[in-house]
Tab-separated table of C-alpha atoms in Angstrom:
chain	number	residue	atom	x	y	z
A	1	MET	CA	-0.126	0.208	-0.043
A	2	GLU	CA	2.999	2.406	0.967
A	3	ALA	CA	4.591	1.604	-2.486
A	4	SER	CA	1.135	2.298	-4.364
A	5	GLY	CA	0.240	5.399	-2.208
A	6	ALA	CA	3.734	6.631	-3.356
A	7	LEU	CA	3.438	5.729	-7.145
A	8	ALA	CA	-0.289	7.677	-6.423
A	9	THR	CA	1.242	10.823	-5.267
A	10	ALA	CA	4.307	11.357	-8.100
A	11	GLY	CA	1.588	10.440	-10.837
A	12	GLY	CA	-0.873	13.236	-9.222
A	13	GLU	CA	2.288	15.410	-8.859
A	14	ALA	CA	3.580	15.371	-12.583
A	15	THR	CA	-0.335	15.813	-13.617
A	16	SER	CA	-0.171	18.747	-11.413
A	17	ARG	CA	3.364	19.937	-12.773
A	18	ARG	CA	1.937	19.208	-16.245
A	19	GLN	CA	-1.131	21.535	-15.648
A	20	ALA	CA	0.254	24.270	-14.380
A	21	MET	CA	3.018	24.313	-16.679
A	22	GLU	CA	0.278	24.321	-19.777
A	23	GLU	CA	-1.438	27.246	-18.007
A	24	LEU	CA	1.982	28.914	-18.303
A	25	GLY	CA	1.908	28.232	-22.554
A	26	ARG	CA	-1.894	29.319	-22.774
A	27	ARG	CA	-0.955	32.684	-21.300
A	28	ALA	CA	1.807	32.766	-23.693
A	29	ARG	CA	-0.080	31.766	-26.535
A	30	ALA	CA	-3.171	33.974	-25.205
A	31	VAL	CA	-0.849	37.654	-25.144
A	32	ALA	CA	1.644	36.483	-28.287
A	33	PRO	CA	-0.897	38.238	-31.464
A	34	LEU	CA	-1.540	41.337	-28.971
A	35	LEU	CA	2.013	41.822	-28.599
A	36	ALA	CA	2.726	40.914	-32.402
A	37	ALA	CA	0.312	44.341	-33.436
A	38	THR	CA	2.262	46.406	-30.455
A	39	PRO	CA	3.402	49.042	-32.140
A	40	THR	CA	7.344	50.310	-32.123
A	41	ASP	CA	6.890	53.793	-29.970
A	42	ARG	CA	4.618	52.026	-27.271
A	43	LYS	CA	7.330	49.223	-27.086
A	44	ASN	CA	9.988	51.113	-27.018
A	45	ARG	CA	8.649	53.348	-23.817
A	46	ALA	CA	7.766	50.056	-21.773
A	47	LEU	CA	11.144	49.223	-22.519
A	48	LEU	CA	12.901	52.480	-21.535
A	49	ALA	CA	10.420	52.220	-18.265
A	50	ALA	CA	11.760	48.972	-17.778
A	51	ALA	CA	14.782	50.411	-17.957
A	52	ASP	CA	14.030	53.170	-15.407
A	53	GLY	CA	12.607	50.192	-13.267
A	54	LEU	CA	15.791	48.278	-12.998
A	55	GLN	CA	17.960	51.271	-11.395
A	56	SER	CA	15.021	52.901	-9.143
A	57	HIS	CA	14.480	49.002	-8.007
A	58	ALA	CA	18.000	48.226	-7.608
A	59	GLU	CA	18.148	48.026	-3.624
A	60	GLY	CA	15.810	44.800	-3.434
A	61	LEU	CA	16.874	43.529	-6.567
A	62	LEU	CA	20.828	43.284	-4.500
A	63	GLU	CA	18.837	42.367	-1.856
A	64	ALA	CA	17.360	39.108	-3.477
A	65	ASN	CA	20.591	38.496	-5.026
A	66	GLU	CA	22.259	38.578	-1.959
A	67	GLY	CA	19.746	35.372	-1.165
A	68	ASP	CA	20.604	33.550	-3.994
A	69	LEU	CA	24.613	34.017	-2.823
A	70	ALA	CA	24.061	33.008	-0.062
A	71	ALA	CA	22.132	30.172	-1.013
A	72	ALA	CA	25.237	28.993	-3.780
A	73	LYS	CA	27.648	29.706	-0.995
A	74	GLU	CA	26.007	27.438	1.084
A	75	ALA	CA	25.898	24.800	-1.415
A	76	GLY	CA	29.597	24.738	-2.075
A	77	ILE	CA	29.268	26.803	-5.847
A	78	SER	CA	32.149	27.706	-7.591
A	79	ALA	CA	33.710	31.294	-7.474
A	80	THR	CA	33.407	31.480	-11.221
A	81	LEU	CA	29.763	30.340	-10.839
A	82	LEU	CA	29.466	32.980	-8.085
A	83	ASP	CA	30.591	35.911	-10.640
A	84	ARG	CA	27.891	34.945	-13.092
A	85	LEU	CA	25.114	34.759	-10.624
A	86	ARG	CA	26.022	37.869	-8.750
A	87	LEU	CA	24.295	41.245	-9.075
A	88	THR	CA	25.969	44.652	-8.495
A	89	PRO	CA	25.244	48.471	-9.249
A	90	ALA	CA	27.261	48.239	-12.386
A	91	ARG	CA	25.652	45.138	-13.909
A	92	ILE	CA	22.565	45.999	-13.245
A	93	ASP	CA	23.060	49.838	-14.895
A	94	GLY	CA	24.750	46.918	-17.126
A	95	MET	CA	20.746	45.530	-17.898
A	96	ALA	CA	19.280	48.824	-17.657
A	97	GLY	CA	21.655	50.548	-20.528
A	98	GLY	CA	21.018	47.254	-22.746
A	99	LEU	CA	17.077	47.824	-22.223
A	100	ARG	CA	17.550	51.254	-23.892
A	101	GLN	CA	20.581	50.183	-26.095
A	102	VAL	CA	17.309	47.863	-27.707
A	103	ALA	CA	14.747	50.704	-27.079
A	104	ASP	CA	17.325	52.379	-29.733
A	105	LEU	CA	17.550	49.892	-32.343
A	106	PRO	CA	15.003	49.764	-35.330
A	107	ASP	CA	12.395	47.757	-34.703
A	108	PRO	CA	12.461	44.490	-37.407
A	109	VAL	CA	8.968	43.852	-36.906
A	110	GLY	CA	7.150	44.852	-40.448
A	111	THR	CA	10.782	45.028	-42.238
A	112	VAL	CA	10.224	44.567	-46.210
A	113	VAL	CA	13.046	42.158	-46.790
A	114	ALA	CA	12.781	41.495	-50.338
A	115	SER	CA	10.218	42.019	-52.623
A	116	ASP	CA	9.223	41.296	-56.611
A	117	VAL	CA	6.692	41.707	-58.814
A	118	ARG	CA	6.210	38.522	-61.598
A	119	PRO	CA	5.304	38.493	-64.601
A	120	ASN	CA	1.408	38.337	-64.258
A	121	GLY	CA	1.132	40.725	-61.855
A	122	LEU	CA	1.553	38.999	-58.881
A	123	ARG	CA	3.730	41.374	-56.062
A	124	ILE	CA	5.679	39.186	-53.415
A	125	GLU	CA	7.142	41.010	-50.566
A	126	GLN	CA	9.272	38.957	-47.763
A	127	VAL	CA	7.807	40.825	-44.630
A	128	ARG	CA	9.764	40.427	-41.187
A	129	VAL	CA	7.248	39.184	-38.257
A	130	PRO	CA	7.371	37.366	-35.072
A	131	LEU	CA	8.396	34.220	-34.136
A	132	GLY	CA	5.569	34.302	-31.143
A	133	VAL	CA	6.471	32.906	-28.105
A	134	VAL	CA	9.960	32.027	-27.456
A	135	ALA	CA	10.632	29.872	-24.678
A	136	ILE	CA	14.330	30.541	-23.346
A	137	VAL	CA	16.197	27.642	-20.394
A	138	TYR	CA	19.172	29.268	-18.623
A	139	GLU	CA	21.598	28.676	-16.148
A	140	SER	CA	23.032	31.397	-12.955
A	141	ARG	CA	23.107	34.403	-15.015
A	142	PRO	CA	20.143	37.117	-14.004
A	143	ASN	CA	21.128	39.805	-16.293
A	144	VAL	CA	19.679	36.770	-18.688
A	145	THR	CA	16.569	37.585	-17.700
A	146	SER	CA	15.791	41.138	-18.218
A	147	ASP	CA	18.085	41.032	-21.367
A	148	ALA	CA	16.298	37.883	-22.955
A	149	ALA	CA	13.121	40.021	-22.366
A	150	GLY	CA	13.893	43.352	-23.339
A	151	LEU	CA	14.616	41.698	-27.259
A	152	CYS	CA	11.608	39.610	-27.003
A	153	LEU	CA	9.365	42.634	-26.708
A	154	LYS	CA	11.229	44.634	-28.982
A	155	SER	CA	10.775	41.666	-32.033
A	156	GLY	CA	7.246	41.433	-29.906
A	157	ASN	CA	7.643	37.937	-28.938
A	158	VAL	CA	6.578	37.035	-25.750
A	159	ALA	CA	9.353	35.984	-23.179
A	160	PHE	CA	8.881	32.425	-22.153
A	161	LEU	CA	11.389	32.293	-19.194
A	162	ARG	CA	12.610	29.010	-16.912
A	163	GLY	CA	16.013	30.388	-14.982
A	164	SER	CA	17.622	27.988	-12.707
A	165	SER	CA	16.977	27.719	-8.793
A	166	MET	CA	20.319	29.138	-8.143
A	167	ALA	CA	18.818	32.860	-8.852
A	168	ILE	CA	14.853	32.189	-9.152
A	169	ARG	CA	14.980	34.782	-6.283
A	170	SER	CA	16.854	36.975	-8.388
A	171	ASN	CA	14.804	36.132	-11.684
A	172	LEU	CA	11.497	36.661	-9.825
A	173	ALA	CA	12.894	40.167	-8.566
A	174	ILE	CA	13.373	41.397	-11.846
A	175	ALA	CA	10.575	40.104	-13.141
A	176	GLU	CA	8.799	41.975	-11.364
A	177	VAL	CA	10.543	44.735	-11.805
A	178	LEU	CA	9.778	44.595	-15.419
A	179	ARG	CA	6.006	42.906	-15.466
A	180	ARG	CA	5.228	46.264	-14.004
A	181	SER	CA	6.771	48.641	-15.879
A	182	TYR	CA	5.039	46.951	-19.611
A	183	GLU	CA	1.909	47.275	-17.288
A	184	ALA	CA	2.253	51.211	-16.785
A	185	CYS	CA	2.986	51.388	-20.477
A	186	ASP	CA	-0.394	49.065	-21.337
A	187	VAL	CA	1.929	46.289	-22.580
A	188	PRO	CA	0.326	43.168	-21.549
A	189	ALA	CA	2.160	42.040	-18.581
A	190	ASP	CA	2.810	38.713	-19.512
A	191	ALA	CA	4.754	39.654	-22.264
A	192	LEU	CA	6.867	38.277	-19.615
A	193	ILE	CA	6.493	34.874	-17.923
A	194	LEU	CA	8.964	33.594	-16.104
A	195	VAL	CA	8.352	29.859	-14.781
A	196	GLU	CA	8.559	29.549	-10.482
A	197	ASP	CA	9.506	26.071	-10.696
A	198	THR	CA	13.021	24.932	-11.164
A	199	SER	CA	12.816	21.224	-11.024
A	200	ARG	CA	14.124	18.813	-13.792
A	201	GLU	CA	10.966	17.596	-13.864
A	202	ALA	CA	8.786	21.098	-14.385
A	203	ALA	CA	12.426	22.052	-17.205
A	204	VAL	CA	11.597	18.899	-19.187
A	205	GLU	CA	7.622	20.090	-19.135
A	206	PHE	CA	9.248	23.428	-20.435
A	207	MET	CA	10.661	21.911	-23.357
A	208	ARG	CA	7.234	19.797	-24.447
A	209	LEU	CA	5.081	22.308	-24.715
A	210	SER	CA	4.489	22.170	-28.333
A	211	ASP	CA	1.131	23.679	-28.151
A	212	TYR	CA	2.174	26.668	-27.256
A	213	VAL	CA	5.793	27.723	-27.738
A	214	ASP	CA	6.844	28.487	-31.298
A	215	CYS	CA	10.966	28.391	-30.824
A	216	LEU	CA	13.241	27.048	-27.433
A	217	ILE	CA	15.926	28.694	-26.571
A	218	PRO	CA	18.986	26.884	-23.796
A	219	ARG	CA	21.032	28.811	-22.143
A	220	GLY	CA	23.413	26.484	-20.206
A	221	GLY	CA	26.280	23.507	-19.604
A	222	PRO	CA	26.533	20.574	-21.413
A	223	ALA	CA	23.833	19.556	-19.376
A	224	LEU	CA	21.019	21.432	-20.258
A	225	ILE	CA	22.127	20.856	-23.794
A	226	ARG	CA	22.201	16.992	-23.657
A	227	SER	CA	18.135	17.484	-21.845
A	228	ILE	CA	17.157	19.325	-24.131
A	229	MET	CA	18.504	17.030	-27.381
A	230	GLU	CA	17.000	14.116	-24.950
A	231	ASN	CA	13.909	15.737	-24.372
A	232	ALA	CA	12.216	18.543	-26.592
A	233	THR	CA	9.884	18.737	-28.276
A	234	VAL	CA	9.526	22.240	-30.043
A	235	PRO	CA	12.076	23.387	-32.271
A	236	PHE	CA	15.442	24.558	-30.733
A	237	ILE	CA	18.360	26.651	-31.253
A	238	LEU	CA	21.427	25.628	-29.332
A	239	ASP	CA	23.418	28.055	-27.520
A	240	GLY	CA	26.618	25.904	-27.100
A	241	ASP	CA	29.921	26.060	-25.129
A	242	GLY	CA	32.726	27.788	-25.744
A	243	ASN	CA	35.939	26.257	-26.421
A	244	CYS	CA	37.485	29.168	-28.209
A	245	HIS	CA	40.745	29.447	-29.087
A	246	VAL	CA	43.756	31.537	-29.438
A	247	TYR	CA	45.946	30.576	-32.250
A	248	VAL	CA	48.906	32.656	-32.917
A	249	ASP	CA	50.947	32.064	-36.423
A	250	ARG	CA	54.701	32.613	-36.732
A	251	THR	CA	53.792	36.000	-38.151
A	252	ALA	CA	51.785	37.351	-35.115
A	253	ASP	CA	52.853	40.703	-33.552
A	254	LEU	CA	54.140	39.257	-30.512
A	255	ASP	CA	52.752	41.701	-28.010
A	256	MET	CA	49.345	41.467	-29.548
A	257	ALA	CA	49.071	37.789	-29.001
A	258	GLU	CA	50.011	38.470	-25.428
A	259	ALA	CA	47.330	41.148	-25.143
A	260	ILE	CA	44.587	39.219	-26.757
A	261	VAL	CA	45.312	36.142	-25.205
A	262	VAL	CA	45.421	37.522	-21.562
A	263	ASN	CA	42.167	39.433	-22.511
A	264	GLY	CA	40.847	37.042	-23.841
A	265	LYS	CA	41.347	34.605	-20.969
A	266	THR	CA	41.234	36.650	-17.719
A	267	GLN	CA	38.584	39.989	-18.409
A	268	ARG	CA	35.826	37.799	-17.465
A	269	PRO	CA	36.638	33.396	-17.392
A	270	SER	CA	33.673	32.215	-16.066
A	271	VAL	CA	32.012	32.959	-19.909
A	272	CYS	CA	31.517	31.360	-23.469
A	273	ASN	CA	33.083	33.801	-25.259
A	274	ALA	CA	36.380	33.482	-23.227
A	275	THR	CA	39.493	32.119	-24.506
A	276	GLU	CA	39.541	28.811	-23.645
A	277	SER	CA	42.407	26.989	-25.582
A	278	ILE	CA	46.313	28.723	-27.223
A	279	VAL	CA	47.825	27.274	-29.872
A	280	LEU	CA	50.855	28.434	-30.858
A	281	HIS	CA	53.154	28.425	-34.230
A	282	ALA	CA	56.531	26.735	-32.786
A	283	GLU	CA	58.873	29.038	-34.455
A	284	VAL	CA	57.120	31.436	-31.842
A	285	ALA	CA	55.953	29.625	-28.599
A	286	ALA	CA	59.604	29.551	-27.164
A	287	GLU	CA	59.520	33.329	-27.160
A	288	VAL	CA	55.305	33.657	-26.558
A	289	LEU	CA	54.544	31.254	-24.098
A	290	PRO	CA	56.686	32.125	-21.465
A	291	ARG	CA	55.654	35.830	-21.628
A	292	LEU	CA	52.044	34.344	-21.217
A	293	VAL	CA	53.331	32.651	-18.019
A	294	ARG	CA	54.553	35.445	-16.679
A	295	ALA	CA	51.489	37.974	-17.671
A	296	MET	CA	48.889	35.016	-16.542
A	297	PRO	CA	49.889	34.202	-13.242
A	298	THR	CA	47.031	33.172	-11.616
A	299	VAL	CA	46.036	31.404	-14.501
A	300	GLU	CA	46.544	27.355	-14.845
A	301	MET	CA	48.168	26.561	-17.835
A	302	VAL	CA	48.688	22.625	-19.297
A	303	GLY	CA	50.215	21.645	-22.677
A	304	ASP	CA	51.542	19.115	-24.465
A	305	GLU	CA	54.894	17.912	-23.987
A	306	THR	CA	56.590	20.854	-26.525
A	307	SER	CA	54.519	23.753	-24.197
A	308	ARG	CA	55.891	22.003	-20.829
A	309	ALA	CA	59.198	21.902	-22.404
A	310	LEU	CA	59.545	25.808	-22.582
A	311	ALA	CA	57.679	26.422	-20.060
A	312	PRO	CA	58.169	24.203	-17.077
A	313	SER	CA	54.533	25.532	-14.591
A	314	VAL	CA	52.400	24.431	-17.419
A	315	GLY	CA	51.664	20.877	-16.398
A	316	GLU	CA	50.132	17.507	-18.750
A	317	ALA	CA	47.254	18.150	-20.335
A	318	ASP	CA	44.965	14.939	-21.017
A	319	GLU	CA	42.804	14.648	-24.024
A	320	ALA	CA	40.023	16.191	-22.063
A	321	ASP	CA	41.562	19.317	-21.657
A	322	TYR	CA	41.684	20.227	-25.020
A	323	GLY	CA	37.915	19.740	-25.318
A	324	THR	CA	36.664	21.318	-22.612
A	325	GLU	CA	35.352	24.691	-21.909
A	326	PHE	CA	36.391	25.184	-18.442
A	327	LEU	CA	34.578	28.261	-17.499
A	328	ASP	CA	37.375	29.479	-15.012
A	329	TYR	CA	41.386	29.946	-14.087
A	330	LYS	CA	42.626	27.503	-16.750
A	331	LEU	CA	44.244	26.869	-20.089
A	332	SER	CA	45.514	24.639	-22.324
A	333	VAL	CA	48.042	24.940	-24.733
A	334	ARG	CA	49.105	23.441	-27.997
A	335	VAL	CA	52.549	24.141	-30.267
A	336	VAL	CA	52.038	23.543	-34.072
A	337	ASP	CA	54.217	23.051	-36.826
A	338	SER	CA	52.099	24.761	-39.417
A	339	LEU	CA	49.072	26.732	-40.413
A	340	ASP	CA	47.164	23.703	-41.649
A	341	ALA	CA	48.058	21.878	-38.016
A	342	ALA	CA	46.695	24.689	-36.482
A	343	ILE	CA	43.367	24.490	-38.435
A	344	ASP	CA	42.891	20.940	-37.818
A	345	HIS	CA	43.639	21.174	-34.469
A	346	VAL	CA	40.400	23.940	-33.205
A	347	ASN	CA	38.342	22.183	-35.768
A	348	HIS	CA	38.534	18.765	-33.815
A	349	TYR	CA	38.277	20.187	-30.179
A	350	GLY	CA	36.461	23.517	-30.794
A	351	THR	CA	32.954	24.196	-30.454
A	352	ARG	CA	31.503	26.292	-33.072
A	353	HIS	CA	31.728	29.204	-31.363
A	354	SER	CA	34.367	31.010	-31.842
A	355	GLU	CA	37.921	31.419	-32.695
A	356	VAL	CA	41.367	33.845	-33.102
A	357	ILE	CA	43.981	33.875	-35.392
A	358	VAL	CA	47.106	36.088	-34.729
A	359	THR	CA	48.546	36.976	-37.557
A	360	ALA	CA	50.875	39.279	-40.342
A	361	ASP	CA	49.977	37.697	-43.387
A	362	GLU	CA	46.819	38.350	-44.653
A	363	ASP	CA	47.205	35.144	-46.748
A	364	SER	CA	47.179	32.877	-42.972
A	365	ALA	CA	43.881	35.145	-41.965
A	366	ARG	CA	42.021	34.368	-45.067
A	367	ARG	CA	42.996	30.544	-45.065
A	368	PHE	CA	42.066	30.706	-41.059
A	369	CYS	CA	38.268	32.510	-41.859
A	370	ALA	CA	37.450	30.136	-44.572
A	371	GLU	CA	38.695	26.715	-43.203
A	372	VAL	CA	37.450	26.742	-39.543
A	373	ASP	CA	34.181	25.708	-38.947
A	374	ALA	CA	32.776	28.401	-36.270
A	375	ALA	CA	30.392	30.710	-35.413
A	376	CYS	CA	32.622	33.878	-35.299
A	377	VAL	CA	36.038	34.250	-36.105
A	378	LEU	CA	38.570	36.643	-35.561
A	379	VAL	CA	41.360	38.212	-36.978
A	380	ASN	CA	43.795	40.130	-34.414
A	381	ALA	CA	41.379	40.752	-32.036
A	382	SER	CA	40.175	38.990	-28.777
A	383	SER	CA	37.320	36.851	-28.507
A	384	ARG	CA	35.493	38.473	-25.199
A	385	PHE	CA	33.925	40.764	-28.710
A	386	VAL	CA	31.815	38.332	-29.423
A	387	ASP	CA	28.915	39.436	-27.831
A	388	GLY	CA	25.657	40.725	-29.134
A	389	GLU	CA	26.114	44.400	-27.561
A	390	GLU	CA	29.797	44.402	-28.751
A	391	MET	CA	28.485	43.710	-32.733
A	392	GLY	CA	25.574	45.949	-32.521
A	393	TYR	CA	22.757	43.661	-32.049
A	394	GLY	CA	21.870	45.097	-28.939
A	395	ALA	CA	21.924	42.491	-26.021
A	396	GLU	CA	22.077	39.223	-27.395
A	397	ILE	CA	19.877	36.164	-26.507
A	398	GLY	CA	22.482	33.791	-27.189
A	399	ILE	CA	25.423	32.433	-29.453
A	400	SER	CA	24.317	29.639	-31.130
A	401	THR	CA	26.059	27.407	-32.709
A	402	GLN	CA	24.128	26.004	-34.862
A	403	LYS	CA	24.111	26.307	-38.986
A	404	LEU	CA	20.056	26.903	-39.484
A	405	HIS	CA	18.044	30.233	-39.206
A	406	VAL	CA	20.728	31.996	-37.052
A	407	ARG	CA	24.500	31.207	-36.352
A	408	GLY	CA	26.707	33.683	-33.571
A	409	PRO	CA	25.215	36.374	-31.277
A	410	MET	CA	21.409	36.029	-32.144
A	411	GLY	CA	20.123	39.428	-31.712
A	412	LEU	CA	16.670	41.061	-32.533
A	413	VAL	CA	16.653	40.635	-36.009
A	414	HIS	CA	16.993	36.779	-35.650
A	415	LEU	CA	13.515	36.250	-33.223
A	416	THR	CA	11.588	36.748	-36.625
A	417	ALA	CA	10.612	35.124	-38.996
A	418	VAL	CA	10.359	35.905	-43.437
A	419	LYS	CA	6.527	36.045	-44.018
A	420	ASN	CA	5.302	35.811	-47.885
A	421	VAL	CA	2.625	38.064	-48.540
A	422	ILE	CA	1.583	37.619	-51.817
A	423	ARG	CA	-0.597	40.875	-53.263
A	424	GLY	CA	-2.617	40.153	-56.847
A	425	ASP	CA	-5.599	41.766	-58.616
A	426	GLY	CA	-7.349	38.834	-59.348
A	427	GLN	CA	-5.210	36.482	-61.064
A	428	ILE	CA	-5.859	32.814	-61.161
A	429	ARG	CA	-3.500	30.140	-61.792
A	430	PRO	CA	-4.146	28.725	-65.354
C-alpha cells in the first residue's frame, strides 16, 4: 500500500506540474497576437520604463541576489559560477543600459526584406514577423532575464523564461519590475512569463510545450544541452559551449598576441566567449609562451610535451583538456608546426563558437577564416568581442553554434521569421 500510495502521489504531482506548465503556455500564447501588433513607440516606452525600474529598484534586486549568493555559497558553488550569479550596482546599470540600447534599435517587425513583381502581375514581399512565443531556459545569470525580455518585447515576441534554482530570487525580482513597467505602458504583463518551478521535471515539461512555444533557446552547459536534445519536442536553437581558441601564427605581433590572450582569458573567464585554449606556431612558441605564463600568474596552464619543455610551470594536458570549456582560470596549450595543423586542431576540439588568429599574414588570415568551422572567426582581436552588444545587435539572446536560421550572436532580427505577402488583382493560375 505504501508503494502504491507513493506512486499515486508521484503521478498526481506530475499531472499537476504538467497542468501548471500548460496554463503558463496558454497565457503566453494568448498574448502573442497582441504583442505582434503592438506599435514600436509603445514597445520602446515600455523598454525605457523597465530600464528606469531596474535602476530605481536596484536595492531590492541586490537584496534578492544576496539571498541567491548565500544559498550558492552554502552549496559550495565555485567562484566563477558565483561571479555569473552576482549582481552589482554596475551590472544592474548595465542591464538597464541594455534595455535602452534595444529601445534605440530599429524595429525589425514589418521590415520588407525583399520584393518582386512576377510576370503575371503578382507582387510578392517578404516581411519580417515575430516568431511568437520564445521560450528560454538558462542557468545562473540573472541578467539574462532582462536581456531576453527586452529583445523579445522589441521583436514582438512573448518571453517565456525558465531560469535556474540558483538564481530564482533574483529572477523573480527582476521579472516583477519588468512586468509592472510593461503594464504601466499598456503592454501586457504576460509579455514576460517566468516559470517559478525550477525542478528538473518542470524543465522537461517546459521543453515539451509544442502547442504553445514556437522556439526554444537553451543557455547553459553540456548537461542542459543534453537534456534539450533528449527531451525537447519544440523547435530549438542551440546556444552551445564556447571552447574558444587563439592561434598565434608565426608572423604574429607578439605584444598583440599577449594582449589578446590575456584579455580573452582573464577579463571574464566565466562566460562562453572567454578564451579556453591557445595554439602556438613552433617558430614563436619559445618566446610567447613564457610571456603568457608571466602575464597570467593566476591561470593554470596544461599542455603538450613541447609546451611543457618551454615553460616548466605548464602541467600535462590530457585529451579531455583540449575539448573542455573550463569557464575558469585554466587554459590548454598546444604547439604546432604549421597553419594546417592549427586549423586541424581548432576544428577537432572547438565547439563552433568563436576562434581567433593573431597574424600579420593576410593569406594565413584568409585561410583561417575560410577553413575554420565556427560561428565567429576573429583576426587580431579578442574572443570577448563575440557579443551581441559589442557587435551592434543589442543585448543578445544567446550565441548560436548551429547553422540553420541563425549562427553567432542572436539579436533582434534573429527573433523574427519571414512571411510571404502576395498581392494580386484577381489573378488565377491557369
